[in-house]
Coordinates of N, CA, C and O in Angstrom, one line a residue:
Q79 N -3.0 4.5 4.4 CA -1.9 3.6 4.0 C -2.3 2.1 4.3 O -2.9 1.8 5.3
V80 N -2.0 1.3 3.4 CA -2.3 -0.2 3.5 C -1.0 -1.0 3.4 O -0.2 -0.8 2.5
Q81 N -0.8 -1.8 4.3 CA 0.3 -2.8 4.3 C -0.2 -4.2 4.1 O -1.2 -4.6 4.7
L82 N 0.5 -4.9 3.2 CA 0.0 -6.2 2.8 C 1.0 -7.3 3.1 O 2.2 -7.1 2.8
V83 N 0.6 -8.5 3.6 CA 1.5 -9.6 3.8 C 0.8 -10.8 3.3 O -0.2 -11.3 3.7
E84 N 1.5 -11.5 2.3 CA 1.0 -12.7 1.7 C 1.5 -13.9 2.5 O 2.6 -13.9 3.1
S85 N 0.8 -15.0 2.4 CA 1.2 -16.3 2.9 C 0.5 -17.4 2.1 O -0.5 -17.2 1.4
G86 N 1.0 -18.6 2.3 CA 0.3 -19.8 1.7 C 1.0 -20.4 0.5 O 0.5 -21.4 0.0
G87 N 2.1 -19.8 0.1 CA 2.8 -20.3 -1.1 C 3.5 -21.6 -0.7 O 3.6 -22.0 0.4
G88 N 4.0 -22.3 -1.7 CA 4.8 -23.5 -1.5 C 5.0 -24.3 -2.7 O 4.7 -23.8 -3.9
L89 N 5.4 -25.6 -2.5 CA 5.6 -26.5 -3.6 C 4.5 -27.5 -3.7 O 4.1 -28.1 -2.7
V90 N 3.9 -27.7 -4.9 CA 2.8 -28.6 -5.0 C 2.9 -29.3 -6.4 O 3.5 -28.8 -7.3
Q91 N 2.4 -30.5 -6.4 CA 2.4 -31.2 -7.7 C 1.3 -30.7 -8.6 O 0.3 -30.2 -8.2
A92 N 1.5 -30.9 -9.9 CA 0.5 -30.6 -10.9 C -0.8 -31.2 -10.5 O -0.9 -32.4 -10.2
G93 N -1.9 -30.5 -10.6 CA -3.2 -31.0 -10.3 C -3.6 -30.7 -8.9 O -4.8 -30.9 -8.5
G94 N -2.7 -30.2 -8.1 CA -2.9 -30.0 -6.7 C -3.5 -28.6 -6.4 O -3.8 -27.8 -7.4
S95 N -3.7 -28.2 -5.2 CA -4.3 -27.0 -4.8 C -3.5 -26.2 -3.7 O -2.7 -26.9 -3.0
L96 N -3.6 -24.9 -3.7 CA -3.0 -24.1 -2.7 C -4.0 -22.9 -2.5 O -4.7 -22.5 -3.4
R97 N -3.9 -22.4 -1.2 CA -4.7 -21.2 -0.9 C -3.8 -20.1 -0.4 O -3.2 -20.3 0.6
L98 N -3.8 -19.0 -1.1 CA -3.0 -17.9 -0.7 C -3.8 -16.9 0.1 O -5.0 -16.8 -0.1
S99 N -3.2 -16.3 1.1 CA -3.9 -15.3 2.0 C -3.1 -14.0 1.9 O -1.9 -14.0 1.7
C100 N -3.8 -13.0 2.0 CA -3.2 -11.6 2.0 C -3.8 -10.8 3.2 O -5.0 -10.4 3.1
A101 N -3.0 -10.6 4.2 CA -3.5 -9.9 5.4 C -3.1 -8.4 5.3 O -2.0 -8.1 4.9
A102 N -4.1 -7.6 5.5 CA -3.9 -6.1 5.3 C -4.0 -5.4 6.6 O -4.8 -5.8 7.5
S103 N -3.2 -4.4 6.8 CA -3.4 -3.5 7.9 C -4.2 -2.3 7.5 O -4.4 -2.0 6.3
G104 N -4.6 -1.5 8.5 CA -5.4 -0.3 8.2 C -6.9 -0.4 8.3 O -7.4 -1.6 8.3
R105 N -7.5 0.7 8.3 CA -9.0 0.7 8.5 C -9.8 0.9 7.2 O -11.0 1.0 7.3
T106 N -9.1 0.9 6.1 CA -9.8 1.2 4.8 C -9.8 0.0 3.9 O -10.1 0.2 2.7
F107 N -9.5 -1.2 4.4 CA -9.4 -2.3 3.6 C -10.6 -2.5 2.7 O -10.5 -2.8 1.5
S108 N -11.8 -2.4 3.2 CA -13.0 -2.7 2.5 C -13.3 -1.7 1.4 O -14.2 -1.9 0.5
S109 N -12.6 -0.6 1.4 CA -12.7 0.5 0.3 C -11.8 0.3 -0.9 O -12.0 1.0 -1.8
H110 N -10.9 -0.7 -0.8 CA -10.0 -0.9 -1.9 C -10.3 -2.1 -2.7 O -10.7 -3.2 -2.1
L111 N -10.1 -2.0 -4.0 CA -10.1 -3.2 -4.8 C -8.9 -4.0 -4.4 O -7.8 -3.4 -4.0
M112 N -9.0 -5.3 -4.4 CA -7.8 -6.2 -4.1 C -7.5 -7.0 -5.4 O -8.5 -7.5 -6.1
G113 N -6.3 -7.2 -5.7 CA -5.9 -8.0 -6.8 C -4.7 -8.9 -6.5 O -4.0 -8.7 -5.5
W114 N -4.7 -10.0 -7.3 CA -3.5 -10.9 -7.2 C -2.8 -10.8 -8.6 O -3.5 -10.9 -9.6
F115 N -1.5 -10.7 -8.5 CA -0.7 -10.7 -9.7 C 0.4 -11.8 -9.5 O 0.6 -12.2 -8.4
R116 N 1.0 -12.1 -10.6 CA 2.1 -13.1 -10.5 C 3.2 -12.7 -11.5 O 3.0 -12.1 -12.5
Q117 N 4.4 -13.1 -11.1 CA 5.6 -12.9 -12.0 C 6.4 -14.1 -12.0 O 7.0 -14.5 -11.0
A118 N 6.5 -14.7 -13.2 CA 7.4 -15.9 -13.4 C 8.8 -15.4 -13.8 O 8.9 -14.2 -14.2
L119 N 9.7 -16.2 -13.6 CA 11.1 -15.9 -13.9 C 11.3 -15.4 -15.3 O 10.9 -16.1 -16.2
G120 N 11.8 -14.2 -15.4 CA 12.1 -13.6 -16.8 C 10.9 -13.1 -17.5 O 11.0 -12.7 -18.7
K121 N 9.8 -13.0 -16.8 CA 8.5 -12.5 -17.4 C 8.0 -11.3 -16.7 O 8.4 -11.0 -15.5
E122 N 7.1 -10.6 -17.3 CA 6.5 -9.4 -16.7 C 5.5 -9.8 -15.7 O 4.9 -10.9 -15.8
R123 N 5.2 -8.9 -14.7 CA 4.2 -9.2 -13.7 C 2.8 -9.1 -14.4 O 2.6 -8.2 -15.1
E124 N 2.0 -10.1 -14.2 CA 0.7 -10.1 -14.9 C -0.5 -10.3 -13.9 O -0.3 -10.9 -12.8
F125 N -1.6 -9.7 -14.3 CA -2.8 -9.8 -13.5 C -3.3 -11.2 -13.5 O -3.4 -11.9 -14.5
V126 N -3.8 -11.7 -12.3 CA -4.4 -13.0 -12.1 C -5.9 -12.9 -11.8 O -6.7 -13.5 -12.5
A127 N -6.2 -12.1 -10.8 CA -7.6 -12.0 -10.3 C -7.8 -10.7 -9.5 O -6.8 -10.2 -8.9
G128 N -9.0 -10.2 -9.5 CA -9.3 -9.0 -8.8 C -10.7 -9.1 -8.2 O -11.5 -9.8 -8.7
I129 N -10.9 -8.3 -7.1 CA -12.2 -8.3 -6.5 C -12.5 -6.9 -6.0 O -11.7 -6.2 -5.5
S130 N -13.8 -6.6 -6.1 CA -14.2 -5.3 -5.6 C -14.3 -5.2 -4.1 O -14.1 -6.2 -3.4
G131 N -14.5 -4.0 -3.6 CA -14.4 -3.8 -2.1 C -15.4 -4.6 -1.3 O -15.0 -5.1 -0.2
I132 N -16.6 -4.8 -1.8 CA -17.5 -5.5 -1.1 C -17.7 -7.0 -1.6 O -18.5 -7.7 -1.1
G133 N -16.8 -7.3 -2.6 CA -16.8 -8.7 -3.1 C -17.8 -9.0 -4.1 O -18.0 -10.2 -4.4
D134 N -18.6 -8.1 -4.6 CA -19.6 -8.4 -5.6 C -19.2 -8.5 -7.0 O -20.0 -8.9 -7.9
N135 N -18.0 -8.0 -7.3 CA -17.5 -8.1 -8.6 C -16.1 -8.8 -8.6 O -15.2 -8.4 -7.8
T136 N -15.9 -9.7 -9.5 CA -14.6 -10.3 -9.7 C -14.2 -10.4 -11.1 O -15.0 -10.3 -12.0
K137 N -12.9 -10.5 -11.3 CA -12.3 -10.6 -12.7 C -11.1 -11.5 -12.7 O -10.4 -11.5 -11.7
Y138 N -11.0 -12.3 -13.7 CA -9.9 -13.3 -13.8 C -9.2 -13.2 -15.1 O -9.8 -12.9 -16.2
A139 N -7.9 -13.5 -15.1 CA -7.2 -13.7 -16.3 C -7.7 -15.0 -17.0 O -8.1 -16.0 -16.3
D140 N -7.7 -15.0 -18.3 CA -8.2 -16.2 -19.0 C -7.5 -17.5 -18.6 O -8.1 -18.6 -18.6
S141 N -6.2 -17.4 -18.3 CA -5.4 -18.5 -18.1 C -5.8 -19.2 -16.7 O -5.4 -20.4 -16.5
V142 N -6.5 -18.5 -15.9 CA -6.9 -19.1 -14.6 C -8.4 -19.3 -14.4 O -8.8 -19.9 -13.3
K143 N -9.2 -18.8 -15.3 CA -10.6 -18.9 -15.2 C -11.0 -20.4 -15.0 O -10.6 -21.3 -15.7
G144 N -11.9 -20.6 -14.0 CA -12.4 -21.9 -13.7 C -11.5 -22.7 -12.8 O -11.9 -23.8 -12.3
R145 N -10.3 -22.2 -12.5 CA -9.4 -22.9 -11.6 C -9.1 -22.1 -10.4 O -8.9 -22.7 -9.3
F146 N -9.0 -20.8 -10.5 CA -8.7 -20.0 -9.3 C -10.0 -19.2 -8.9 O -10.8 -18.8 -9.7
T147 N -10.1 -19.0 -7.6 CA -11.2 -18.2 -7.1 C -10.6 -17.1 -6.1 O -9.9 -17.5 -5.1
I148 N -11.0 -15.9 -6.3 CA -10.6 -14.8 -5.4 C -11.7 -14.5 -4.5 O -12.9 -14.6 -4.9
S149 N -11.4 -14.2 -3.2 CA -12.5 -13.8 -2.2 C -11.8 -12.9 -1.2 O -10.6 -12.7 -1.2
R150 N -12.7 -12.4 -0.3 CA -12.2 -11.5 0.7 C -13.1 -11.6 1.9 O -14.3 -11.9 1.8
D151 N -12.5 -11.3 3.1 CA -13.2 -11.3 4.3 C -12.9 -9.9 4.9 O -11.8 -9.7 5.6
N152 N -13.8 -9.0 4.7 CA -13.5 -7.6 5.2 C -13.5 -7.5 6.7 O -12.8 -6.6 7.3
A153 N -14.2 -8.4 7.4 CA -14.1 -8.3 8.9 C -12.7 -8.7 9.4 O -12.4 -8.3 10.5
K154 N -12.0 -9.5 8.6 CA -10.7 -9.9 9.0 C -9.6 -9.3 8.2 O -8.4 -9.6 8.3
N155 N -9.9 -8.3 7.3 CA -8.9 -7.6 6.5 C -8.1 -8.5 5.8 O -6.8 -8.4 5.7
T156 N -8.7 -9.5 5.1 CA -7.9 -10.5 4.4 C -8.5 -10.9 3.1 O -9.7 -11.0 3.0
A157 N -7.6 -11.0 2.1 CA -8.0 -11.5 0.8 C -7.4 -12.9 0.5 O -6.4 -13.2 1.1
F158 N -8.1 -13.6 -0.3 CA -7.6 -15.0 -0.5 C -7.6 -15.3 -2.0 O -8.3 -14.7 -2.8
L159 N -6.8 -16.3 -2.4 CA -6.8 -16.8 -3.7 C -6.7 -18.3 -3.6 O -5.7 -18.9 -3.2
Q160 N -7.8 -18.9 -3.9 CA -7.9 -20.4 -3.9 C -7.5 -20.9 -5.3 O -8.1 -20.5 -6.3
M161 N -6.4 -21.7 -5.4 CA -5.9 -22.2 -6.7 C -6.0 -23.7 -6.7 O -5.4 -24.4 -5.9
N162 N -6.8 -24.1 -7.7 CA -7.1 -25.6 -7.9 C -6.5 -26.0 -9.3 O -6.3 -25.1 -10.1
S163 N -6.4 -27.3 -9.5 CA -5.9 -27.8 -10.7 C -4.6 -27.1 -11.2 O -4.5 -26.7 -12.4
L164 N -3.7 -26.9 -10.3 CA -2.5 -26.2 -10.7 C -1.7 -26.8 -11.7 O -1.6 -28.1 -11.8
K165 N -1.0 -26.0 -12.6 CA -0.2 -26.5 -13.7 C 1.2 -25.9 -13.5 O 1.4 -24.9 -12.8
P166 N 2.2 -26.6 -14.1 CA 3.6 -26.1 -14.0 C 3.7 -24.6 -14.4 O 4.5 -23.8 -13.9
E167 N 2.9 -24.2 -15.4 CA 3.0 -22.8 -15.9 C 2.4 -21.8 -14.9 O 2.5 -20.6 -15.1
D168 N 1.8 -22.3 -13.8 CA 1.4 -21.4 -12.8 C 2.5 -21.0 -11.8 O 2.3 -20.2 -10.9
T169 N 3.6 -21.6 -12.0 CA 4.8 -21.3 -11.1 C 5.2 -19.9 -11.3 O 5.4 -19.4 -12.4
A170 N 5.3 -19.2 -10.2 CA 5.6 -17.8 -10.2 C 5.6 -17.3 -8.7 O 5.2 -18.0 -7.8
V171 N 6.1 -16.0 -8.6 CA 5.9 -15.3 -7.3 C 4.6 -14.6 -7.4 O 4.3 -13.9 -8.4
Y172 N 3.7 -14.8 -6.4 CA 2.4 -14.2 -6.4 C 2.4 -13.1 -5.4 O 2.8 -13.2 -4.3
Y173 N 1.8 -12.0 -5.9 CA 1.7 -10.7 -5.1 C 0.2 -10.3 -5.0 O -0.5 -10.4 -5.9
C174 N -0.1 -9.9 -3.8 CA -1.4 -9.3 -3.6 C -1.2 -7.8 -3.6 O -0.1 -7.3 -3.3
A175 N -2.2 -7.1 -4.1 CA -2.2 -5.6 -4.2 C -3.5 -5.0 -3.9 O -4.6 -5.6 -4.1
A176 N -3.4 -3.8 -3.4 CA -4.6 -3.0 -3.1 C -4.6 -1.7 -4.0 O -3.6 -1.2 -4.3
S177 N -5.8 -1.4 -4.5 CA -5.9 -0.2 -5.4 C -5.5 1.1 -4.7 O -5.6 1.3 -3.5
R178 N -4.9 2.0 -5.5 CA -4.5 3.3 -5.0 C -5.7 4.1 -4.5 O -5.7 4.7 -3.5
S179 N -6.8 4.0 -5.3 CA -8.0 4.8 -5.0 C -9.0 3.9 -4.2 O -9.0 2.7 -4.3
M180 N -9.8 4.6 -3.4 CA -10.9 3.9 -2.7 C -12.2 4.2 -3.4 O -12.4 5.1 -4.1
G181 N -13.1 3.2 -3.1 CA -14.5 3.4 -3.7 C -14.7 3.0 -5.1 O -15.7 3.1 -5.6
L182 N -13.6 2.3 -5.7 CA -13.8 1.8 -7.1 C -14.7 0.6 -7.0 O -14.6 -0.2 -6.2
T183 N -15.6 0.5 -8.0 CA -16.6 -0.6 -8.0 C -16.3 -1.5 -9.2 O -16.7 -2.7 -9.2
V184 N -15.5 -1.1 -10.2 CA -15.2 -1.9 -11.3 C -13.7 -2.4 -11.1 O -12.8 -1.7 -10.9
V185 N -13.6 -3.7 -11.2 CA -12.2 -4.3 -11.0 C -11.4 -4.0 -12.2 O -11.8 -4.2 -13.4
T186 N -10.2 -3.5 -12.0 CA -9.2 -3.2 -13.0 C -8.1 -4.2 -13.1 O -7.7 -4.7 -12.0
T187 N -7.6 -4.4 -14.3 CA -6.5 -5.3 -14.4 C -5.2 -4.6 -14.5 O -4.1 -5.2 -14.6
A188 N -5.2 -3.2 -14.6 CA -4.1 -2.4 -14.8 C -3.2 -2.4 -13.6 O -3.6 -1.9 -12.5
R189 N -1.9 -2.7 -13.7 CA -1.0 -2.8 -12.6 C -0.8 -1.4 -12.0 O -0.7 -1.3 -10.7
W190 N -0.9 -0.3 -12.8 CA -0.6 1.0 -12.2 C -1.7 1.5 -11.3 O -1.6 2.4 -10.5
E191 N -2.9 0.8 -11.4 CA -4.0 1.2 -10.6 C -3.9 0.7 -9.1 O -4.6 1.1 -8.2
Y192 N -2.9 -0.2 -8.9 CA -2.7 -0.8 -7.6 C -1.5 -0.1 -7.0 O -0.4 -0.3 -7.5
G193 N -1.7 0.6 -5.9 CA -0.6 1.3 -5.3 C 0.0 0.7 -4.1 O 1.1 1.2 -3.6
Y194 N -0.5 -0.4 -3.6 CA 0.0 -1.0 -2.4 C 0.3 -2.5 -2.7 O -0.6 -3.2 -3.3
W195 N 1.4 -3.0 -2.4 CA 1.9 -4.3 -2.8 C 2.5 -5.1 -1.6 O 3.1 -4.5 -0.7
G196 N 2.2 -6.4 -1.6 CA 2.9 -7.2 -0.6 C 4.3 -7.6 -1.1 O 4.7 -7.2 -2.2
Q197 N 4.9 -8.4 -0.3 CA 6.3 -8.8 -0.6 C 6.4 -10.0 -1.6 O 7.4 -10.3 -2.2
G198 N 5.3 -10.7 -1.8 CA 5.2 -11.8 -2.7 C 5.4 -13.2 -2.0 O 6.1 -13.2 -0.9
T199 N 4.8 -14.2 -2.5 CA 5.0 -15.5 -2.0 C 5.2 -16.5 -3.2 O 4.5 -16.4 -4.2
Q200 N 6.2 -17.4 -3.1 CA 6.5 -18.3 -4.2 C 5.6 -19.4 -4.3 O 5.3 -20.1 -3.3
V201 N 5.1 -19.7 -5.5 CA 4.3 -20.9 -5.8 C 5.1 -21.7 -6.9 O 5.4 -21.1 -7.9
T202 N 5.4 -22.9 -6.5 CA 6.1 -23.8 -7.5 C 5.2 -25.0 -7.7 O 4.9 -25.7 -6.8
V203 N 4.9 -25.3 -9.0 CA 4.1 -26.5 -9.4 C 5.0 -27.4 -10.2 O 5.5 -27.1 -11.2
S204 N 5.2 -28.6 -9.6 CA 6.1 -29.6 -10.3 C 5.2 -30.5 -11.2 O 4.1 -30.8 -10.9
S205 N 5.8 -30.9 -12.3 CA 5.1 -31.8 -13.2 C 5.2 -33.2 -12.9 O 6.0 -33.6 -12.0

């Protein structure tokens, strides 16, 4: 069982930066893919970024490539999302998630593959 708690959201002006953190409980953190998803008001939850268990593979949505960076520190059971050059369209509730299965090496963007979710943190980008 993995429990996830996000932090680091807030209000920022366009062009600014934020760093989200996702603290995980449990002893299997390094065996799970970690992903960040976001859900804007009235829209479906969408994949933002994902990282493999040992951090050697990452994947990003086209809309954030070159601006967002996902990373993880397995010694601290924490995943991060560094968000730079933020735009108003990045405004959403951001969720971190851990894969249902352990030992996956290919990052998946499929929401159903992630079985553990945090409560979400609001990111608001003003123009």
